[in-house]
Structure formats: C-alpha cells, structure tokens
GROMACS .gro file of C-alpha atoms in nm:
model
  428
    1MET     CA    1   0.000   0.000   0.000
    2ARG     CA    2   0.285   0.235   0.080
    3LEU     CA    3   0.442   0.165  -0.261
    4LEU     CA    4   0.115   0.267  -0.426
    5TYR     CA    5   0.105   0.577  -0.205
    6SER     CA    6   0.460   0.671  -0.311
    7LEU     CA    7   0.373   0.617  -0.677
    8ILE     CA    8   0.075   0.852  -0.644
    9TRP     CA    9   0.302   1.111  -0.485
   10TRP     CA   10   0.546   1.083  -0.778
   11LEU     CA   11   0.265   1.123  -1.032
   12LEU     CA   12   0.125   1.426  -0.850
   13LEU     CA   13   0.459   1.592  -0.777
   14PRO     CA   14   0.467   1.812  -1.093
   15LEU     CA   15   0.119   1.942  -1.008
   16VAL     CA   16   0.220   1.998  -0.644
   17LEU     CA   17   0.522   2.203  -0.750
   18LEU     CA   18   0.311   2.398  -0.999
   19ARG     CA   19   0.060   2.478  -0.726
   20LEU     CA   20   0.347   2.586  -0.501
   21TRP     CA   21   0.469   2.828  -0.766
   22TRP     CA   22   0.113   2.954  -0.824
   23ARG     CA   23   0.061   3.028  -0.453
   24GLY     CA   24   0.390   3.216  -0.460
   25ARG     CA   25   0.226   3.489  -0.667
   26LYS     CA   26   0.059   3.627  -0.354
   27GLU     CA   27   0.283   3.469  -0.091
   28PRO     CA   28   0.648   3.486  -0.206
   29GLY     CA   29   0.751   3.257   0.079
   30TYR     CA   30   0.619   2.962  -0.121
   31ARG     CA   31   0.882   3.022  -0.389
   32ALA     CA   32   1.166   3.021  -0.138
   33HIS     CA   33   1.360   2.715  -0.019
   34VAL     CA   34   1.187   2.486  -0.271
   35SER     CA   35   1.485   2.246  -0.264
   36GLU     CA   36   1.410   2.173   0.103
   37ARG     CA   37   1.067   2.039   0.006
   38LEU     CA   38   1.252   1.786  -0.211
   39GLY     CA   39   1.490   1.675   0.064
   40PHE     CA   40   1.797   1.890  -0.018
   41TYR     CA   41   1.939   2.105   0.262
   42ALA     CA   42   2.229   2.342   0.315
   43ARG     CA   43   2.533   2.229   0.512
   44LEU     CA   44   2.474   2.251   0.886
   45PRO     CA   45   2.660   2.533   1.065
   46ASP     CA   46   2.762   2.279   1.330
   47PRO     CA   47   2.792   1.922   1.196
   48GLN     CA   48   2.794   1.793   1.556
   49ALA     CA   49   2.467   1.966   1.649
   50ARG     CA   50   2.212   1.747   1.826
   51PHE     CA   51   1.851   1.820   1.736
   52ILE     CA   52   1.514   1.772   1.895
   53TRP     CA   53   1.288   1.792   1.593
   54VAL     CA   54   0.943   1.955   1.616
   55HIS     CA   55   0.713   1.955   1.313
   56ALA     CA   56   0.441   2.222   1.316
   57VAL     CA   57   0.259   2.229   0.984
   58SER     CA   58   0.136   2.591   0.991
   59VAL     CA   59   0.069   2.898   1.206
   60GLY     CA   60  -0.159   2.746   1.469
   61GLU     CA   61   0.068   2.450   1.538
   62THR     CA   62   0.376   2.674   1.544
   63ARG     CA   63   0.219   2.894   1.810
   64ALA     CA   64   0.095   2.594   2.008
   65ALA     CA   65   0.448   2.449   2.016
   66GLU     CA   66   0.595   2.759   2.184
   67PRO     CA   67   0.566   2.653   2.550
   68LEU     CA   68   0.701   2.306   2.468
   69ILE     CA   69   0.994   2.441   2.268
   70ASP     CA   70   1.081   2.692   2.541
   71ALA     CA   71   1.075   2.411   2.799
   72LEU     CA   72   1.288   2.181   2.582
   73LEU     CA   73   1.551   2.449   2.527
   74GLN     CA   74   1.573   2.505   2.900
   75GLN     CA   75   1.578   2.136   2.998
   76TYR     CA   76   1.816   2.023   2.721
   77PRO     CA   77   2.080   2.295   2.683
   78GLN     CA   78   2.305   2.060   2.484
   79HIS     CA   79   2.039   2.027   2.209
   80SER     CA   80   1.904   2.262   1.945
   81ILE     CA   81   1.551   2.262   1.809
   82LEU     CA   82   1.486   2.174   1.447
   83LEU     CA   83   1.150   2.333   1.362
   84THR     CA   84   0.989   2.222   1.036
   85CYS     CA   85   0.667   2.338   0.875
   86MET     CA   86   0.483   2.313   0.543
   87THR     CA   87   0.342   2.664   0.492
   88ALA     CA   88   0.514   2.996   0.428
   89THR     CA   89   0.310   3.164   0.701
   90GLY     CA   90   0.408   2.891   0.947
   91ARG     CA   91   0.776   2.952   0.873
   92ALA     CA   92   0.735   3.330   0.907
   93THR     CA   93   0.555   3.282   1.238
   94GLY     CA   94   0.835   3.058   1.359
   95ALA     CA   95   1.096   3.320   1.273
   96GLN     CA   96   0.894   3.580   1.461
   97ILE     CA   97   0.836   3.373   1.775
   98TYR     CA   98   1.164   3.187   1.808
   99GLY     CA   99   1.408   3.454   1.694
  100LYS     CA  100   1.461   3.527   2.064
  101HIS     CA  101   1.651   3.197   2.095
  102GLY     CA  102   1.911   3.294   1.838
  103GLY     CA  103   2.084   3.001   1.670
  104ARG     CA  104   1.929   2.735   1.895
  105VAL     CA  105   1.618   2.708   1.675
  106LEU     CA  106   1.686   2.608   1.315
  107GLN     CA  107   1.396   2.627   1.068
  108CYS     CA  108   1.335   2.453   0.738
  109PHE     CA  109   1.054   2.304   0.531
  110LEU     CA  110   0.970   1.937   0.571
  111PRO     CA  111   1.009   1.743   0.246
  112TYR     CA  112   0.709   1.596   0.069
  113ASP     CA  113   0.612   1.251   0.197
  114ILE     CA  114   0.819   1.050  -0.051
  115GLY     CA  115   1.044   0.783   0.096
  116TRP     CA  116   1.386   0.886  -0.032
  117MET     CA  117   1.319   1.256   0.036
  118CYS     CA  118   1.226   1.179   0.396
  119ALA     CA  119   1.530   0.952   0.427
  120ARG     CA  120   1.762   1.232   0.310
  121PHE     CA  121   1.605   1.464   0.567
  122VAL     CA  122   1.651   1.220   0.856
  123ARG     CA  123   2.011   1.134   0.756
  124HIS     CA  124   2.101   1.502   0.719
  125PHE     CA  125   1.977   1.621   1.059
  126ARG     CA  126   2.001   1.295   1.261
  127PRO     CA  127   1.738   1.409   1.515
  128ALA     CA  128   1.725   1.251   1.858
  129VAL     CA  129   1.345   1.248   1.854
  130CYS     CA  130   1.060   1.360   1.629
  131VAL     CA  131   0.766   1.556   1.774
  132LEU     CA  132   0.472   1.585   1.533
  133MET     CA  133   0.218   1.848   1.636
  134GLU     CA  134  -0.155   1.774   1.653
  135THR     CA  135  -0.268   1.573   1.349
  136GLU     CA  136   0.040   1.510   1.136
  137VAL     CA  137   0.059   1.139   1.049
  138TRP     CA  138   0.279   1.096   0.739
  139PRO     CA  139   0.330   0.729   0.640
  140SER     CA  140   0.663   0.760   0.457
  141LEU     CA  141   0.809   1.002   0.710
  142ILE     CA  142   0.721   0.780   1.005
  143ALA     CA  143   0.854   0.473   0.820
  144GLN     CA  144   1.191   0.646   0.771
  145CYS     CA  145   1.200   0.751   1.136
  146ARG     CA  146   1.150   0.389   1.228
  147ARG     CA  147   1.417   0.278   0.982
  148TYR     CA  148   1.673   0.517   1.136
  149HIS     CA  149   1.564   0.454   1.496
  150VAL     CA  150   1.417   0.801   1.559
  151PRO     CA  151   1.136   0.773   1.817
  152VAL     CA  152   0.820   0.965   1.722
  153MET     CA  153   0.576   1.149   1.946
  154LEU     CA  154   0.243   1.290   1.832
  155ALA     CA  155   0.203   1.589   2.066
  156ASN     CA  156  -0.102   1.802   2.144
  157ALA     CA  157  -0.285   1.538   1.945
  158ARG     CA  158  -0.647   1.575   1.844
  159LEU     CA  159  -0.868   1.371   1.613
  160SER     CA  160  -1.230   1.454   1.535
  161GLU     CA  161  -1.494   1.190   1.470
  162ARG     CA  162  -1.508   1.312   1.112
  163SER     CA  163  -1.130   1.277   1.067
  164LEU     CA  164  -1.138   0.931   1.223
  165ARG     CA  165  -1.402   0.811   0.975
  166ARG     CA  166  -1.205   0.959   0.686
  167GLY     CA  167  -0.878   0.808   0.808
  168LEU     CA  168  -1.024   0.461   0.851
  169ARG     CA  169  -1.104   0.456   0.480
  170PHE     CA  170  -0.726   0.443   0.428
  171ALA     CA  171  -0.656   0.216   0.723
  172ALA     CA  172  -0.420  -0.007   0.524
  173LEU     CA  173  -0.189   0.292   0.476
  174LEU     CA  174  -0.242   0.502   0.789
  175LYS     CA  175  -0.284   0.240   1.062
  176PRO     CA  176   0.075   0.107   1.031
  177ALA     CA  177   0.197   0.467   1.060
  178ALA     CA  178  -0.016   0.529   1.370
  179GLU     CA  179   0.103   0.201   1.524
  180ALA     CA  180   0.467   0.303   1.467
  181ILE     CA  181   0.431   0.623   1.674
  182SER     CA  182   0.612   0.570   2.004
  183VAL     CA  183   0.375   0.776   2.218
  184VAL     CA  184   0.074   1.003   2.166
  185ALA     CA  185   0.004   1.298   2.396
  186ALA     CA  186  -0.370   1.356   2.346
  187GLN     CA  187  -0.562   1.673   2.424
  188SER     CA  188  -0.867   1.501   2.576
  189ASP     CA  189  -1.016   1.165   2.669
  190ALA     CA  190  -1.234   1.172   2.357
  191ASP     CA  191  -0.931   1.241   2.136
  192ALA     CA  192  -0.746   0.957   2.308
  193GLN     CA  193  -1.027   0.710   2.239
  194ARG     CA  194  -1.041   0.803   1.872
  195LEU     CA  195  -0.661   0.789   1.838
  196ARG     CA  196  -0.659   0.439   1.987
  197ALA     CA  197  -0.931   0.338   1.741
  198PHE     CA  198  -0.709   0.479   1.465
  199GLY     CA  199  -0.427   0.245   1.569
  200ALA     CA  200  -0.214   0.441   1.816
  201ARG     CA  201  -0.080   0.209   2.086
  202GLN     CA  202   0.061   0.427   2.364
  203VAL     CA  203  -0.180   0.716   2.428
  204VAL     CA  204  -0.166   0.947   2.729
  205VAL     CA  205  -0.404   1.238   2.794
  206THR     CA  206  -0.193   1.548   2.863
  207GLY     CA  207  -0.430   1.836   2.775
  208SER     CA  208  -0.378   2.113   2.524
  209LEU     CA  209  -0.045   2.297   2.500
  210LYS     CA  210  -0.235   2.603   2.379
  211PHE     CA  211  -0.350   2.673   2.735
  212ASP     CA  212   0.018   2.721   2.831
  213VAL     CA  213   0.097   2.982   2.564
  214GLU     CA  214   0.193   3.308   2.738
  215PRO     CA  215   0.050   3.626   2.578
  216PRO     CA  216   0.349   3.847   2.481
  217ASP     CA  217   0.344   4.156   2.705
  218ALA     CA  218   0.443   4.396   2.426
  219VAL     CA  219   0.173   4.269   2.190
  220VAL     CA  220  -0.098   4.284   2.457
  221ALA     CA  221   0.014   4.638   2.549
  222ARG     CA  222  -0.023   4.739   2.183
  223GLY     CA  223  -0.383   4.617   2.181
  224LEU     CA  224  -0.462   4.797   2.506
  225GLU     CA  225  -0.317   5.116   2.359
  226TRP     CA  226  -0.553   5.085   2.061
  227LYS     CA  227  -0.840   5.025   2.303
  228ALA     CA  228  -0.759   5.346   2.487
  229GLN     CA  229  -0.757   5.535   2.155
  230VAL     CA  230  -1.092   5.387   2.052
  231GLY     CA  231  -1.241   5.529   2.371
  232LEU     CA  232  -1.586   5.430   2.495
  233ARG     CA  233  -1.690   5.240   2.183
  234LYS     CA  234  -1.731   4.867   2.232
  235VAL     CA  235  -1.523   4.638   2.007
  236LEU     CA  236  -1.641   4.315   1.845
  237LEU     CA  237  -1.358   4.100   1.712
  238CYS     CA  238  -1.419   3.841   1.439
  239ALA     CA  239  -1.099   3.638   1.461
  240SER     CA  240  -0.953   3.382   1.220
  241THR     CA  241  -1.240   3.413   0.973
  242ARG     CA  242  -1.237   3.183   0.672
  243GLU     CA  243  -1.352   3.226   0.313
  244GLY     CA  244  -1.729   3.278   0.293
  245GLU     CA  245  -1.765   3.390   0.654
  246GLU     CA  246  -1.665   3.754   0.607
  247ALA     CA  247  -1.945   3.799   0.352
  248LEU     CA  248  -2.199   3.663   0.601
  249ILE     CA  249  -2.074   3.891   0.878
  250LEU     CA  250  -2.050   4.201   0.657
  251ASP     CA  251  -2.398   4.142   0.514
  252ALA     CA  252  -2.533   4.123   0.870
  253LEU     CA  253  -2.351   4.445   0.960
  254ALA     CA  254  -2.494   4.617   0.650
  255ARG     CA  255  -2.848   4.505   0.743
  256GLU     CA  256  -2.794   4.627   1.098
  257GLY     CA  257  -2.689   4.972   0.980
  258ARG     CA  258  -2.407   5.181   1.119
  259GLY     CA  259  -2.374   5.094   1.488
  260ASP     CA  260  -2.199   5.266   1.775
  261TRP     CA  261  -1.939   4.988   1.801
  262LEU     CA  262  -1.618   4.901   1.615
  263THR     CA  263  -1.594   4.568   1.433
  264VAL     CA  264  -1.250   4.412   1.383
  265ILE     CA  265  -1.210   4.136   1.123
  266VAL     CA  266  -0.891   3.928   1.112
  267PRO     CA  267  -0.893   3.676   0.823
  268ARG     CA  268  -0.721   3.347   0.890
  269HIS     CA  269  -0.517   3.353   0.567
  270PRO     CA  270  -0.306   3.657   0.472
  271GLN     CA  271  -0.349   3.605   0.098
  272ARG     CA  272  -0.714   3.709   0.145
  273PHE     CA  273  -0.648   4.046   0.312
  274ASP     CA  274  -0.703   4.252  -0.005
  275GLN     CA  275  -1.012   4.053  -0.100
  276VAL     CA  276  -1.173   4.114   0.239
  277ALA     CA  277  -1.082   4.484   0.224
  278ASP     CA  278  -1.269   4.510  -0.106
  279MET     CA  279  -1.569   4.332   0.045
  280ILE     CA  280  -1.584   4.578   0.334
  281SER     CA  281  -1.568   4.883   0.108
  282ALA     CA  282  -1.824   4.736  -0.135
  283ARG     CA  283  -2.083   4.736   0.145
  284GLY     CA  284  -2.034   5.103   0.221
  285LEU     CA  285  -1.862   5.039   0.552
  286ARG     CA  286  -1.581   5.274   0.650
  287LEU     CA  287  -1.258   5.075   0.646
  288GLN     CA  288  -0.930   5.114   0.831
  289ARG     CA  289  -0.652   4.866   0.760
  290ARG     CA  290  -0.407   4.776   1.035
  291SER     CA  291  -0.125   4.796   0.781
  292THR     CA  292  -0.194   5.169   0.726
  293LEU     CA  293  -0.294   5.253   1.084
  294GLN     CA  294  -0.158   5.589   1.199
  295GLN     CA  295  -0.132   5.734   1.548
  296ASP     CA  296  -0.382   6.011   1.468
  297VAL     CA  297  -0.657   5.790   1.320
  298ARG     CA  298  -1.013   5.919   1.382
  299TRP     CA  299  -1.166   5.605   1.528
  300GLN     CA  300  -1.514   5.756   1.528
  301ASP     CA  301  -1.497   5.751   1.146
  302VAL     CA  302  -1.411   5.377   1.128
  303ASP     CA  303  -1.674   5.102   1.105
  304VAL     CA  304  -1.441   4.807   1.042
  305LEU     CA  305  -1.075   4.761   1.128
  306LEU     CA  306  -0.919   4.497   0.903
  307GLY     CA  307  -0.647   4.305   1.088
  308ASP     CA  308  -0.413   4.259   0.791
  309SER     CA  309  -0.104   4.182   0.999
  310MET     CA  310   0.078   3.875   1.125
  311GLY     CA  311   0.173   3.795   1.483
  312GLU     CA  312  -0.070   4.040   1.646
  313MET     CA  313  -0.364   3.818   1.738
  314PHE     CA  314  -0.312   3.878   2.108
  315ALA     CA  315  -0.324   4.254   2.038
  316TYR     CA  316  -0.663   4.212   1.870
  317TYR     CA  317  -0.789   4.007   2.164
  318ALA     CA  318  -0.667   4.278   2.404
  319LEU     CA  319  -0.847   4.542   2.194
  320CYS     CA  320  -1.184   4.367   2.187
  321ASP     CA  321  -1.464   4.331   2.441
  322VAL     CA  322  -1.603   4.009   2.288
  323ALA     CA  323  -1.437   3.770   2.043
  324PHE     CA  324  -1.614   3.566   1.777
  325ILE     CA  325  -1.396   3.275   1.663
  326GLY     CA  326  -1.414   3.205   1.290
  327GLY     CA  327  -1.410   2.885   1.091
  328SER     CA  328  -1.735   2.801   1.268
  329LEU     CA  329  -2.017   2.977   1.079
  330LEU     CA  330  -1.957   2.740   0.787
  331PRO     CA  331  -1.872   2.367   0.817
  332LEU     CA  332  -1.497   2.426   0.847
  333GLY     CA  333  -1.442   2.286   1.197
  334GLY     CA  334  -1.370   2.602   1.394
  335GLN     CA  335  -1.048   2.759   1.516
  336ASN     CA  336  -0.862   2.792   1.846
  337LEU     CA  337  -1.061   2.984   2.111
  338ILE     CA  338  -0.807   2.944   2.390
  339GLU     CA  339  -0.611   3.267   2.330
  340ALA     CA  340  -0.926   3.477   2.367
  341LEU     CA  341  -1.023   3.293   2.687
  342ALA     CA  342  -0.672   3.340   2.829
  343LEU     CA  343  -0.717   3.718   2.809
  344GLY     CA  344  -1.057   3.695   2.976
  345ARG     CA  345  -1.257   3.775   2.664
  346PRO     CA  346  -1.606   3.623   2.636
  347VAL     CA  347  -1.625   3.406   2.326
  348LEU     CA  348  -1.900   3.361   2.068
  349ILE     CA  349  -1.867   3.072   1.828
  350GLY     CA  350  -2.067   2.929   1.539
  351PRO     CA  351  -2.233   2.587   1.505
  352HIS     CA  352  -1.944   2.407   1.330
  353THR     CA  353  -1.664   2.328   1.578
  354PHE     CA  354  -1.580   1.963   1.513
  355ASN     CA  355  -1.203   2.030   1.514
  356PHE     CA  356  -1.224   2.176   1.866
  357GLN     CA  357  -1.537   2.000   1.988
  358ARG     CA  358  -1.440   1.904   2.344
  359ILE     CA  359  -1.282   2.237   2.439
  360THR     CA  360  -1.571   2.429   2.285
  361GLU     CA  361  -1.838   2.223   2.461
  362ASP     CA  362  -1.656   2.252   2.795
  363ALA     CA  363  -1.619   2.630   2.756
  364ILE     CA  364  -1.990   2.665   2.675
  365ALA     CA  365  -2.087   2.446   2.974
  366GLU     CA  366  -1.879   2.667   3.203
  367HIS     CA  367  -2.023   2.993   3.062
  368ALA     CA  368  -1.691   3.102   2.910
  369ALA     CA  369  -1.833   3.081   2.556
  370ALA     CA  370  -2.171   3.081   2.382
  371ARG     CA  371  -2.283   2.937   2.050
  372VAL     CA  372  -2.453   3.135   1.773
  373GLU     CA  373  -2.633   2.984   1.476
  374ASN     CA  374  -2.558   3.248   1.212
  375ALA     CA  375  -2.420   3.599   1.155
  376ASP     CA  376  -2.744   3.775   1.253
  377ALA     CA  377  -2.757   3.580   1.579
  378LEU     CA  378  -2.392   3.676   1.633
  379LEU     CA  379  -2.480   4.047   1.627
  380ARG     CA  380  -2.788   3.993   1.847
  381GLN     CA  381  -2.590   3.808   2.113
  382TRP     CA  382  -2.310   4.062   2.090
  383LYS     CA  383  -2.545   4.353   2.157
  384GLU     CA  384  -2.722   4.172   2.440
  385LEU     CA  385  -2.391   4.084   2.603
  386VAL     CA  386  -2.228   4.428   2.596
  387SER     CA  387  -2.546   4.596   2.723
  388ASP     CA  388  -2.544   4.379   3.037
  389HIS     CA  389  -2.237   4.478   3.240
  390THR     CA  390  -2.295   4.217   3.512
  391ARG     CA  391  -2.318   3.938   3.256
  392MET     CA  392  -2.009   4.065   3.075
  393ASP     CA  393  -1.807   4.062   3.398
  394GLN     CA  394  -1.925   3.709   3.479
  395ARG     CA  395  -1.837   3.582   3.130
  396SER     CA  396  -1.494   3.748   3.143
  397HIS     CA  397  -1.420   3.592   3.482
  398SER     CA  398  -1.540   3.249   3.362
  399ALA     CA  399  -1.323   3.273   3.048
  400LYS     CA  400  -1.004   3.349   3.238
  401GLU     CA  401  -1.074   3.091   3.507
  402PHE     CA  402  -1.146   2.825   3.243
  403ALA     CA  403  -0.815   2.892   3.065
  404GLN     CA  404  -0.611   2.889   3.386
  405ARG     CA  405  -0.768   2.565   3.512
  406HIS     CA  406  -0.663   2.377   3.196
  407GLN     CA  407  -0.295   2.472   3.206
  408GLY     CA  408  -0.015   2.221   3.264
  409ALA     CA  409   0.002   2.023   2.939
  410THR     CA  410   0.362   2.132   2.878
  411GLY     CA  411   0.496   1.960   3.188
  412ARG     CA  412   0.302   1.641   3.119
  413THR     CA  413   0.420   1.632   2.756
  414LEU     CA  414   0.779   1.701   2.858
  415SER     CA  415   0.771   1.403   3.096
  416LEU     CA  416   0.680   1.174   2.807
  417LEU     CA  417   0.955   1.323   2.589
  418ASP     CA  418   1.208   1.270   2.868
  419VAL     CA  419   1.147   0.896   2.840
  420LEU     CA  420   1.200   0.900   2.463
  421LEU     CA  421   1.519   1.103   2.488
  422LYS     CA  422   1.669   0.900   2.771
  423ASP     CA  423   1.566   0.549   2.672
  424GLY     CA  424   1.523   0.586   2.294
  425GLN     CA  425   1.176   0.437   2.314
  426VAL     CA  426   0.867   0.429   2.533
  427ARG     CA  427   0.849   0.122   2.754
  428ARG     CA  428   0.538  -0.062   2.643
   0.00000   0.00000   0.00000
C-alpha cells in the first residue's frame, strides 16, 4: 500500500510544485527554499549539532508548540531545536516567535512525503526524537524515522470523529503509521479514544499545550493602547475568519446599519487580506486597515478595522470586548478559542466546531463561551452581552478561570519526551 502511495506522490509531484509556484504569486515565501521540500538542505553550521525535531505544519501548530519548545531548550541545553513546517506563514511565524533563541532554533521546510526525500532529511539532521504536532501522520516520514531509529511522538494530538471516519477509509496505509508512533500525547479523553481506534498504541491524555501559551506583554500592550484610543466604543472581534464567513458577517452588519461599536475582522489567511478589504468597502462600511494605521486615526470615522497583519492576534484580543472565533459559521471545523479565553474575553462561536469539539463544549458548559447559529444571531448576542455589564463581567471571569484551570500540558508532555530522549523508546 505504501508503494502505491509513493507512486501517487510521484505522479502528483509536478502538479504539487506547480501549485506551489502559483501560490507564490501572492505569498512569495512559497517560492523560497523549494529544494528543502525535495529533501535537499544546506550544510549545517555545526555538523555535531544534536537536534530535537518539532514539526508544526502551519501557524496554529507553530504557536501551540511555543511553551514546549521553550521548555525543551531550558531542559536540554546541549540540544538545538529543528522546527519544520509546510506553509510559508508557518515559517514566518516561527521566525517571529523563536528569533529570541538565536541560533538554537533552526527552521526549514519538511520534504514531501516521498520515501527517499524523507530519508535524506533524517540522515542530514540525525534528530534525537521527532515531535509531530496535533494531526500530522505521514506514512513515509514515520517509516523512515522507524528505519533510522528516531522515536516519534504525536504531541497536542487531536482527532475529530469526522477525521477518524475519513482516516479509517485508508486504514491499510495510515494504521501502520499510527502504530509506529512511540507515544501520543492527546488533548482530551475523547481524542485519546479516537486515536486508539485509529491504531495508536501508547496514548496518554496530557491536555492542550495552547493553554500554556503566554500572551506576549508587548503585543498585549499594543492592543490595550488601541483600546484606549478607541475610547468608549465597544469592540467586536471576528478572529480567524475563513472564506465565505466575512461575507456573512458584513452582510449582517450592513443590514444592521451603522452601529456605535467598532468591528474588527482578522482573516485566517493573509493572501485574502485585499479581498476582504474590497468586500468591506463594497458594502459602504468605513474601512481602516491595520497595515496603514496611523497614530492620529479618527476612530469615530471607522466602522471596520481589518487586521491585515501577522503575529498580532493577542493585540486584537486585548483590543476587543467580545471575540467571535471564525471557521465556525460554515462547516470548516472552527479555530482555536483558547487565546481569547486566556485574556478573559467572552467568546461567541458558530455551530461548526468539530475540530475543537471538546474544548468548545466545555467552555460553553462553564459559561466562558456561547454558541450562535448564524451571523445575525452573532450580532444579536453581541449587543445583548455588551449591554449587560454584570453578565459581561461574569463571562470574562469564567473565560479566564477556564483557561487557567486547563494549564499544565507542557509539563506532562515534557515528561513523556524525557522517556524518549533518555531510553530511545517508550516502555510498552
């Protein structure tokens, strides 16, 4: 089955590279370091370097890995971190977050999942251990790790019911990969059960690393400074919105008419910033882009602030009074709501949250979040919430308390990694 899988990869590779070049029109990062995606890497600055390898496919996983990477660098001063990703935005986020560690964090793209490319990667870097973040199960990559005796951990692991059903269709290919993972650190009991059903053998519930991410003081201060400039107007943040959702939200705003609040929209994908800006202007709403924000902006003349920047999500959460988390109005699975909760912001979220089901349901049960059915209901709940100061204070307190109570996944994950690094394998 894996031979057939590799053959399909070879047949699709020209199209994959063409798509990479096409995406590079709007995101130049996709046209950089292409040789790395094929398993060719520059000479290491220190040939004797010892790496703990962390693979974080994109932005969300890169941010989630921060507390674990910080802890690993502190606990293993003789090692460096090899941080791989697949997206240009993930790599840019990594450079932004981990630049503080200087040369101890080396970044590159992971090669495509073709056997000899993965083998070249593993031989080149000779990592002591491989940490795959969240949902990354690559058959050829894991097979090469096994071949070269590199233990593999799936960290911060989650698996929705939908993903489990989809994965089981390819059980002949994916189950051997799941079985070859040394240890899985699952986010919840439900995730652990589904991961075991998928074939993972050693599964431990550690919680979500995202609860341990520390909001950067300077970024939060920037958001609070904007909030002071906005004055008494309330701020609704629509965070990590996906394609199709902005139109729904903007149409609801247009039907509502010009309100006395400020709406902030932060699209999930940067290549869509210009498109969303056009959508806002087309509806007659007064637009201010973060990228052109000046100190003397007249906030009373702004209906919508477009968050067209990278690395400032905590600033937007600090700016807002209530946060709506995107990817949930349409059947896209939702996005991470933990950062908003950590800053004590009440959360509204749409009906489609299958990628974050357990955390979302728990937050709703503990009055840290509330579900809305559509964009009109979003605006109704928003207005009801901000007009009730007592309820707002209760929701804010519940949000922060919920986030604090779920911290500690980093230490539990690190304990599992200690076993892999010391013994070379998990004792079964």
